[in-house]
PDB file of C-alpha atoms in Angstrom:
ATOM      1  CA  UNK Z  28       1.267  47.716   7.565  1.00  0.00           C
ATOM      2  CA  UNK Z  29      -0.042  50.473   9.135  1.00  0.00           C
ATOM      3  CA  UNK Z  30       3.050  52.328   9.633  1.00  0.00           C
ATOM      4  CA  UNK Z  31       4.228  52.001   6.788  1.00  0.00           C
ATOM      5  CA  UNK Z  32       6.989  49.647   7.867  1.00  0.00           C
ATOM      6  CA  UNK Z  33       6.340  47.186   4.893  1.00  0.00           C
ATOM      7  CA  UNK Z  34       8.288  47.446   1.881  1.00  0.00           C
ATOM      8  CA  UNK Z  35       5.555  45.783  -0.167  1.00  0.00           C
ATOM      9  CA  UNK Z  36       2.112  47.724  -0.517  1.00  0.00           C
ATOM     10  CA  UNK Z  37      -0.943  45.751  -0.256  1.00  0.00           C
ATOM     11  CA  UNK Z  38      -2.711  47.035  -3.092  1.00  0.00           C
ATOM     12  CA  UNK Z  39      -6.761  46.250  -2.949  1.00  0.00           C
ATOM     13  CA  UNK Z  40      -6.093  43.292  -0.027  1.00  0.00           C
ATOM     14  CA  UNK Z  41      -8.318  43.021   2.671  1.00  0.00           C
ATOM     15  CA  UNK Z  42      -6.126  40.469   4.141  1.00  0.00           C
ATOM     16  CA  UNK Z  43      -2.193  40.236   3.887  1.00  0.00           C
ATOM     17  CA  UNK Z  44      -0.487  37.221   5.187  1.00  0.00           C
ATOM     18  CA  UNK Z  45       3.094  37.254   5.953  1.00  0.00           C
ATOM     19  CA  UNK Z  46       5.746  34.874   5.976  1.00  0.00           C
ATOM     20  CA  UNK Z  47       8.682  36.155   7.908  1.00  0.00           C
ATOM     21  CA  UNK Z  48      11.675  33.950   8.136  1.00  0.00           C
ATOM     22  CA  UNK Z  49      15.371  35.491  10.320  1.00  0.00           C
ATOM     23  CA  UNK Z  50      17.566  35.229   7.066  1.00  0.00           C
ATOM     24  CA  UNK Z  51      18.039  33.455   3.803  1.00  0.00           C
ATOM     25  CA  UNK Z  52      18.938  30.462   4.811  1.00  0.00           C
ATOM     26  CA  UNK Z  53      16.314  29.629   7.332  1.00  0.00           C
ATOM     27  CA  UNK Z  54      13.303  26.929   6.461  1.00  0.00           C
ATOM     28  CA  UNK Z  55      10.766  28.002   9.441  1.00  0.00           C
ATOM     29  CA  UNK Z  56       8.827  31.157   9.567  1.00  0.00           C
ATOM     30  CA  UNK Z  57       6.140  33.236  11.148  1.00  0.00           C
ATOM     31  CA  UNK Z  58       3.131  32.843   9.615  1.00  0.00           C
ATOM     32  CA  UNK Z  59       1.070  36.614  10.803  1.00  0.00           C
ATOM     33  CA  UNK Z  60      -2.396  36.828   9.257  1.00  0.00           C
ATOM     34  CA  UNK Z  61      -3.370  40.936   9.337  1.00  0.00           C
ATOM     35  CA  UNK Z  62      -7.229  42.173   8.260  1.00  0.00           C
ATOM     36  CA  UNK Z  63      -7.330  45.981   7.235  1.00  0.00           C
ATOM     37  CA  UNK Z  64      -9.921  48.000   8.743  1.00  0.00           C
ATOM     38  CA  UNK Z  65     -10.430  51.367   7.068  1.00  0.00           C
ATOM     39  CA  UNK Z  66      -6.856  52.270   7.212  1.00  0.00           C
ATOM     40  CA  UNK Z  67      -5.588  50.688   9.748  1.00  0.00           C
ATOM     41  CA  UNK Z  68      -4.515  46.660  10.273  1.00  0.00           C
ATOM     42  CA  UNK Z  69      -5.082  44.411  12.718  1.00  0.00           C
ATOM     43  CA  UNK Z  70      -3.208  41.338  13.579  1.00  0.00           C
ATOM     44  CA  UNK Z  71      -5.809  38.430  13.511  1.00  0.00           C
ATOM     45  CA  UNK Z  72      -3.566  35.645  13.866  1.00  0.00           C
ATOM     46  CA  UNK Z  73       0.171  34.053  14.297  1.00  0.00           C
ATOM     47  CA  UNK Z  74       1.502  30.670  14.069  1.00  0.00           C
ATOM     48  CA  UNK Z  75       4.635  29.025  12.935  1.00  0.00           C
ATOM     49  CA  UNK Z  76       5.191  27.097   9.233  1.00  0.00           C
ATOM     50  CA  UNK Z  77       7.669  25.905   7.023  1.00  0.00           C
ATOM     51  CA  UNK Z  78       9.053  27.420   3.530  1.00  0.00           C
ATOM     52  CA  UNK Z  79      11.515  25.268   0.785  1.00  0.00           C
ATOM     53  CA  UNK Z  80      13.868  22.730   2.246  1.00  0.00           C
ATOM     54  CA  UNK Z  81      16.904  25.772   1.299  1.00  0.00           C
ATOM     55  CA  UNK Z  82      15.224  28.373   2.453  1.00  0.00           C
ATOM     56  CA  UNK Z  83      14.014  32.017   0.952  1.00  0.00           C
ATOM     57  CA  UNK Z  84      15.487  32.633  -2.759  1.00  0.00           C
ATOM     58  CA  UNK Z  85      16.629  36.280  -3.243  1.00  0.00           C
ATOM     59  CA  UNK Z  86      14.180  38.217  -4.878  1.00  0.00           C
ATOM     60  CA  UNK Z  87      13.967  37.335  -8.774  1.00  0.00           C
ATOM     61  CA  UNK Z  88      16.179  33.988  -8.193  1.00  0.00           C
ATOM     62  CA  UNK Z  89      13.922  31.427  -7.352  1.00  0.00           C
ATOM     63  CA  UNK Z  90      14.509  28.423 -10.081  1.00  0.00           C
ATOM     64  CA  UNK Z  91      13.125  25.261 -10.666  1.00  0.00           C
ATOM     65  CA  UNK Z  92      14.021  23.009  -8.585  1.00  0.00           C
ATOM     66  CA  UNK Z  93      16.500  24.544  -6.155  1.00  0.00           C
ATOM     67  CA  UNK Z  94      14.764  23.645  -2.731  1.00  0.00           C
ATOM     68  CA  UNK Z  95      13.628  27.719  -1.879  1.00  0.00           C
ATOM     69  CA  UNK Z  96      10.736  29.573  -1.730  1.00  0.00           C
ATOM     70  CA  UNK Z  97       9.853  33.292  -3.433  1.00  0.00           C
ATOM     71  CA  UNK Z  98      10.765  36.347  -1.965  1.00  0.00           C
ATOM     72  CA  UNK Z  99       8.132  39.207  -2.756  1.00  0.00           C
ATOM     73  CA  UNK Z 100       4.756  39.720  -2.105  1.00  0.00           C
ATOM     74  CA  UNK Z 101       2.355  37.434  -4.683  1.00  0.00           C
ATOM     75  CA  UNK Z 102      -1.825  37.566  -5.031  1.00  0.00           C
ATOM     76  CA  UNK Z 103      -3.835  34.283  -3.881  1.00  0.00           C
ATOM     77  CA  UNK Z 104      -5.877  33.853  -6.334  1.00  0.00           C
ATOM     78  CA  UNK Z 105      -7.615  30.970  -6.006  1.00  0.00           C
ATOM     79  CA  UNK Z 106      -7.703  27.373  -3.963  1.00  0.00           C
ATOM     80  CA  UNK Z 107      -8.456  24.055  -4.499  1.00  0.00           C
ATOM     81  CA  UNK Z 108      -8.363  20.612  -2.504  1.00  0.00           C
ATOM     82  CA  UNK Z 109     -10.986  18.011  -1.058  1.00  0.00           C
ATOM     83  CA  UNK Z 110     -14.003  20.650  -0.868  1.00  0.00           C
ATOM     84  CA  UNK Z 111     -14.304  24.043   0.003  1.00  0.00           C
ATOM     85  CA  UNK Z 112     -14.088  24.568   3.688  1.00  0.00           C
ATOM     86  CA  UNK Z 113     -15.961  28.310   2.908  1.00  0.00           C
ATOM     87  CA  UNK Z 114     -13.486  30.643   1.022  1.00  0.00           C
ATOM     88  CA  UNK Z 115     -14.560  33.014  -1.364  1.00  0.00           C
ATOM     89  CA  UNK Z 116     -11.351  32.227  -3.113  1.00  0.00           C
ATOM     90  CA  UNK Z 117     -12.640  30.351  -6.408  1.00  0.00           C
ATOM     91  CA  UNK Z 118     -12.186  27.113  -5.538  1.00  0.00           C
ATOM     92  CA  UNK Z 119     -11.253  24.088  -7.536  1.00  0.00           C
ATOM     93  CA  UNK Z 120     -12.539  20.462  -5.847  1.00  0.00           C
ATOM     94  CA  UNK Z 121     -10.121  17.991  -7.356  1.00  0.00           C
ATOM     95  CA  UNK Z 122     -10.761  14.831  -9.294  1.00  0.00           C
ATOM     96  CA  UNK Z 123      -8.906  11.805 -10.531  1.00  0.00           C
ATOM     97  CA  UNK Z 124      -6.232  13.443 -13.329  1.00  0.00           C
ATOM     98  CA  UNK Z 125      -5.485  16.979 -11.583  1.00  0.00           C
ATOM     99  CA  UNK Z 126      -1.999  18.069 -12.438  1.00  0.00           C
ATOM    100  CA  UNK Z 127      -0.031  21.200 -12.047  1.00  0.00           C
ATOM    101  CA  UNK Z 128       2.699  21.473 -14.380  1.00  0.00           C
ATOM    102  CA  UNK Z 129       6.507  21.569 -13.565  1.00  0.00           C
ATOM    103  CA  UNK Z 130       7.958  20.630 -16.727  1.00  0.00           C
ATOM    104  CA  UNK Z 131       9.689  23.602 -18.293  1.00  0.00           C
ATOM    105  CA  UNK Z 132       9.012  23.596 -21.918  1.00  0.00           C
ATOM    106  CA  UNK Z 133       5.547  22.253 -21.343  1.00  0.00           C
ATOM    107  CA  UNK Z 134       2.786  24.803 -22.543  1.00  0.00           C
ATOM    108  CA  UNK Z 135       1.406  23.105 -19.234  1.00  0.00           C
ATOM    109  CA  UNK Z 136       3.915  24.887 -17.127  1.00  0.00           C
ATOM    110  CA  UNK Z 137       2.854  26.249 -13.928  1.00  0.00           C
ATOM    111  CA  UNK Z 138      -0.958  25.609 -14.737  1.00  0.00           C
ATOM    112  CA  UNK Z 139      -3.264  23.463 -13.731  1.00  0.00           C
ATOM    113  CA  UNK Z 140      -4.682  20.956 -16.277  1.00  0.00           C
ATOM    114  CA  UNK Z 141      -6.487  17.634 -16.097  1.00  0.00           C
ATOM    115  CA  UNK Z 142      -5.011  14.490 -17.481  1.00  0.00           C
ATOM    116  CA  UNK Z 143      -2.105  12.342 -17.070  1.00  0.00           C
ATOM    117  CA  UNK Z 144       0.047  14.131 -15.189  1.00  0.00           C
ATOM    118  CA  UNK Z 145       3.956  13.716 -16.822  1.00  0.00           C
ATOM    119  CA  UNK Z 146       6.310  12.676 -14.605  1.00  0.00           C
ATOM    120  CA  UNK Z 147       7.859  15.901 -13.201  1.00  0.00           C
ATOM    121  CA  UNK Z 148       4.527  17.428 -12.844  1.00  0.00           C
ATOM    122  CA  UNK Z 149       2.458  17.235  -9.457  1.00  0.00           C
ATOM    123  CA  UNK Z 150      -0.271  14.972  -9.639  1.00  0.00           C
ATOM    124  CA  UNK Z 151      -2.907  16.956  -7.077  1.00  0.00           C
ATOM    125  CA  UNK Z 152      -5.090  14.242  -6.743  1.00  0.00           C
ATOM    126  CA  UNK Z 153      -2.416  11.900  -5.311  1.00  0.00           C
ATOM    127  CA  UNK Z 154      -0.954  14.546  -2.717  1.00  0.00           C
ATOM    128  CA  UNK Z 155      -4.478  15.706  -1.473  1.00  0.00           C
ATOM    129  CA  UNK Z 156      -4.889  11.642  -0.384  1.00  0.00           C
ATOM    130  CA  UNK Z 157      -1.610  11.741   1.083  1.00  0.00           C
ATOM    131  CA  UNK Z 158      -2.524  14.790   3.263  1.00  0.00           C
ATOM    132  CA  UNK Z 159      -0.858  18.067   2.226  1.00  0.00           C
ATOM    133  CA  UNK Z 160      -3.047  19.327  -0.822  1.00  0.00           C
ATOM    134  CA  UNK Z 161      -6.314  18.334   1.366  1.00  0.00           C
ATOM    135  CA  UNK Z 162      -6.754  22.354   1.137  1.00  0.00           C
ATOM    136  CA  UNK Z 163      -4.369  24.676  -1.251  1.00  0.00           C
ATOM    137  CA  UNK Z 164      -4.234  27.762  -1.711  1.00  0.00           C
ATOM    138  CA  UNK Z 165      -2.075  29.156  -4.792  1.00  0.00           C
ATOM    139  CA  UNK Z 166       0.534  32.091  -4.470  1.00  0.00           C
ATOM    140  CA  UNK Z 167       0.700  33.601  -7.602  1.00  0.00           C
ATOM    141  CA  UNK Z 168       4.350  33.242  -8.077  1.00  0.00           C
ATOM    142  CA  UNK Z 169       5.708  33.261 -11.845  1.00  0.00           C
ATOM    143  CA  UNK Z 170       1.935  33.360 -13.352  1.00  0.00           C
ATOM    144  CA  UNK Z 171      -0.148  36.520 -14.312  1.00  0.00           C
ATOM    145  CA  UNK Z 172      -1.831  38.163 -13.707  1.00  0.00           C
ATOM    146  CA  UNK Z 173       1.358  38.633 -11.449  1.00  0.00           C
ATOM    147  CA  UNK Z 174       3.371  38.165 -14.303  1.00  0.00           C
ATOM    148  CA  UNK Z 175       4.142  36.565 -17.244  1.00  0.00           C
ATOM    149  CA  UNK Z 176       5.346  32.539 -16.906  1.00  0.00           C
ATOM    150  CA  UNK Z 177       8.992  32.028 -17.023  1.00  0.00           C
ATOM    151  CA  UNK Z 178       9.956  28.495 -17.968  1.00  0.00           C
ATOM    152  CA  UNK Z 179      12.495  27.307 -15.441  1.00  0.00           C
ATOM    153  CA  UNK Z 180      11.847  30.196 -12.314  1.00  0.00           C
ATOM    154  CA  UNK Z 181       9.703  27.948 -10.518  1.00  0.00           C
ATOM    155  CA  UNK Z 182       6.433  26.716 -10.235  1.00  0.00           C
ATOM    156  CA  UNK Z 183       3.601  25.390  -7.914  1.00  0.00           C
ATOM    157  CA  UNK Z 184       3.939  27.663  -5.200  1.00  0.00           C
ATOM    158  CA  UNK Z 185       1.389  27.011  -2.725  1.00  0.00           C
ATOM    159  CA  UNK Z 186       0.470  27.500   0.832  1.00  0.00           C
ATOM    160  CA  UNK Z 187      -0.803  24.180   1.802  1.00  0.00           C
ATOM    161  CA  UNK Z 188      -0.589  21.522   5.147  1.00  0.00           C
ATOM    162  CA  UNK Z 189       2.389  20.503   6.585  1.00  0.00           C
ATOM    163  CA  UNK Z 190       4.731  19.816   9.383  1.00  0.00           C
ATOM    164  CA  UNK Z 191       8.118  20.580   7.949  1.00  0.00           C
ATOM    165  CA  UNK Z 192      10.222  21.892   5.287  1.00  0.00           C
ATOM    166  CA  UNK Z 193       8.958  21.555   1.512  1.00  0.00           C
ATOM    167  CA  UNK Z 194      10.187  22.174  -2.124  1.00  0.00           C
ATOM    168  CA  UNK Z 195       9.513  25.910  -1.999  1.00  0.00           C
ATOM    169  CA  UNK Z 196       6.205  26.219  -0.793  1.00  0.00           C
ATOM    170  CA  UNK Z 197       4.530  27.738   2.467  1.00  0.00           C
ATOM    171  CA  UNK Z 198       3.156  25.049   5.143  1.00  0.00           C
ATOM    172  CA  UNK Z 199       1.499  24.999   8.259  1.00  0.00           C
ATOM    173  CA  UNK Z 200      -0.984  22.973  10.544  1.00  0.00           C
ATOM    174  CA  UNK Z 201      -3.863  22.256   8.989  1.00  0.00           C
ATOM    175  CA  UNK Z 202      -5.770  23.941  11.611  1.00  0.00           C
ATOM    176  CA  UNK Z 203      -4.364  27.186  11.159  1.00  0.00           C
ATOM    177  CA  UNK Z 204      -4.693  26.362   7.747  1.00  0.00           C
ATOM    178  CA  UNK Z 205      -8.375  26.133   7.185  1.00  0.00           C
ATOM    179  CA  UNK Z 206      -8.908  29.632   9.341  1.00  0.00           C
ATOM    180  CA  UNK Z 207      -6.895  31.670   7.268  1.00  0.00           C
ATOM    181  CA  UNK Z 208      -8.205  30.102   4.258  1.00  0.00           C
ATOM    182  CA  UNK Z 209     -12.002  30.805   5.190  1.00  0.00           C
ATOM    183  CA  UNK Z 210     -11.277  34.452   5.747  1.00  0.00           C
ATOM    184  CA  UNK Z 211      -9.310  35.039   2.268  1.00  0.00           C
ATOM    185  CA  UNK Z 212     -11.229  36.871  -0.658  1.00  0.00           C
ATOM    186  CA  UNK Z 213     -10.151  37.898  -4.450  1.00  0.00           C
ATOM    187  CA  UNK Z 214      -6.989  40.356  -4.153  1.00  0.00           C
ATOM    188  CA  UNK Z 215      -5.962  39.025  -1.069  1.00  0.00           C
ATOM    189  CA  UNK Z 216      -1.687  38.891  -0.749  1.00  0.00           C
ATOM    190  CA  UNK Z 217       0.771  36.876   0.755  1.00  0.00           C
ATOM    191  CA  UNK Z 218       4.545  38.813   1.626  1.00  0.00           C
ATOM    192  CA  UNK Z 219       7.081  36.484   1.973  1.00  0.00           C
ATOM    193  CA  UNK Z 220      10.760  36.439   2.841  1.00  0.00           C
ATOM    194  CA  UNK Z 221      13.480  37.514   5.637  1.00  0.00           C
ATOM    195  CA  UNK Z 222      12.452  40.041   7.914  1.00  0.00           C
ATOM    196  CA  UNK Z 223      15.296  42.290   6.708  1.00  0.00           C
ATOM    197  CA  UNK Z 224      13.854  42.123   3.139  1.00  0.00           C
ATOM    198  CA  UNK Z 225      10.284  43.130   3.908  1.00  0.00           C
ATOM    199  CA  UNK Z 226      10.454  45.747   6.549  1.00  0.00           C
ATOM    200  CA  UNK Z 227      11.949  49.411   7.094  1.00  0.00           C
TER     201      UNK Z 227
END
């Protein structure tokens, strides 16, 4: 970042987190956290996490469904999960009935909503018991004010807990996790894809 190496600006960010995998087709990545200071960046952490069971889409074809995660650089916007650990991320605590939508067609889709969740939707509630969604924190991918929502490009991108591969989002210990989610603030990025696609 501060050579100018990236191919994705950070806009307003105070923190930028990469997620740098060796090619398309590979489903672990490093995870680099970097802090700007004036105009310069410094590396405050680097650990090792997990992206969609198929790997990185190319940029503009992640679909529903298809196993990969995003390639681009995408706001984190806000977070949600058991109770805030101390982000300054607005932060949603979940409750019985939280869904995120993954029906295309649904006005629902790629939101969060309360309710019953239908049955290709993500009921929150039920993953943050099983372990993952204990802390979330949401890559705007496909929703503004990153863009507009396209029905069928994907939806619930997250960067969440985990130990392997997932169905397009970004995991990592839980650890790691909760340190880079304590430092994040409004505006704050996430770049994400193959090291050839992000840097000069």
């Amino acid at each position: 970042m501060s050579n100018g190496q990236s191919k994705y600006q950070a806009g307003s960010a105070r923190t930028v987190l990469f997620a740098i995998a060796t090619d398309y087709g590979s489903t672990e990545v490093d995870v680099v956290t970097c802090v700007r200071h004036g105009t310069t960046w410094q590396q405050t952490l680097s650990t090792s996490g997990y992206i969609g069971s198929n790997g990185f889409a190319e940029p503009h074809a992640k679909r529903e469904g298809d196993g990969k995660s995003p390639t681009g650089s995408y706001p984190l916007t806000e977070a949600f999960g058991e109770a805030n650990p101390g982000t300054e991320l607005p932060y949603r605590t979940l409750r019985h009935g939280s869904c995120w939508g993954s029906t295309s067609g649904d006005h629902r889709y790629n939101t969060y909503y309360r309710g019953k969740c239908l049955p290709a939707d993500e009921d929150l509630t039920e993953l943050m018991n099983d372990g993952p969604y204990r802390q979330v924190v949401v890559i705007d991918y496909n929703r503004p004010p990153h863009s507009p929502i396209i029905h069928g490009n994907g939806s619930a991108i997250f960067l969440h807990a985990g130990s392997g591969p997932t169905a397009g989002c970004v995991a990592l210990a839980r650890p790691e996790l909760e340190t880079i989610i304590k430092i994040l603030r409004p505006h704050d990025r996430i770049i994400m894809g193959p090291r050839r696609v992000l840097f000069r």
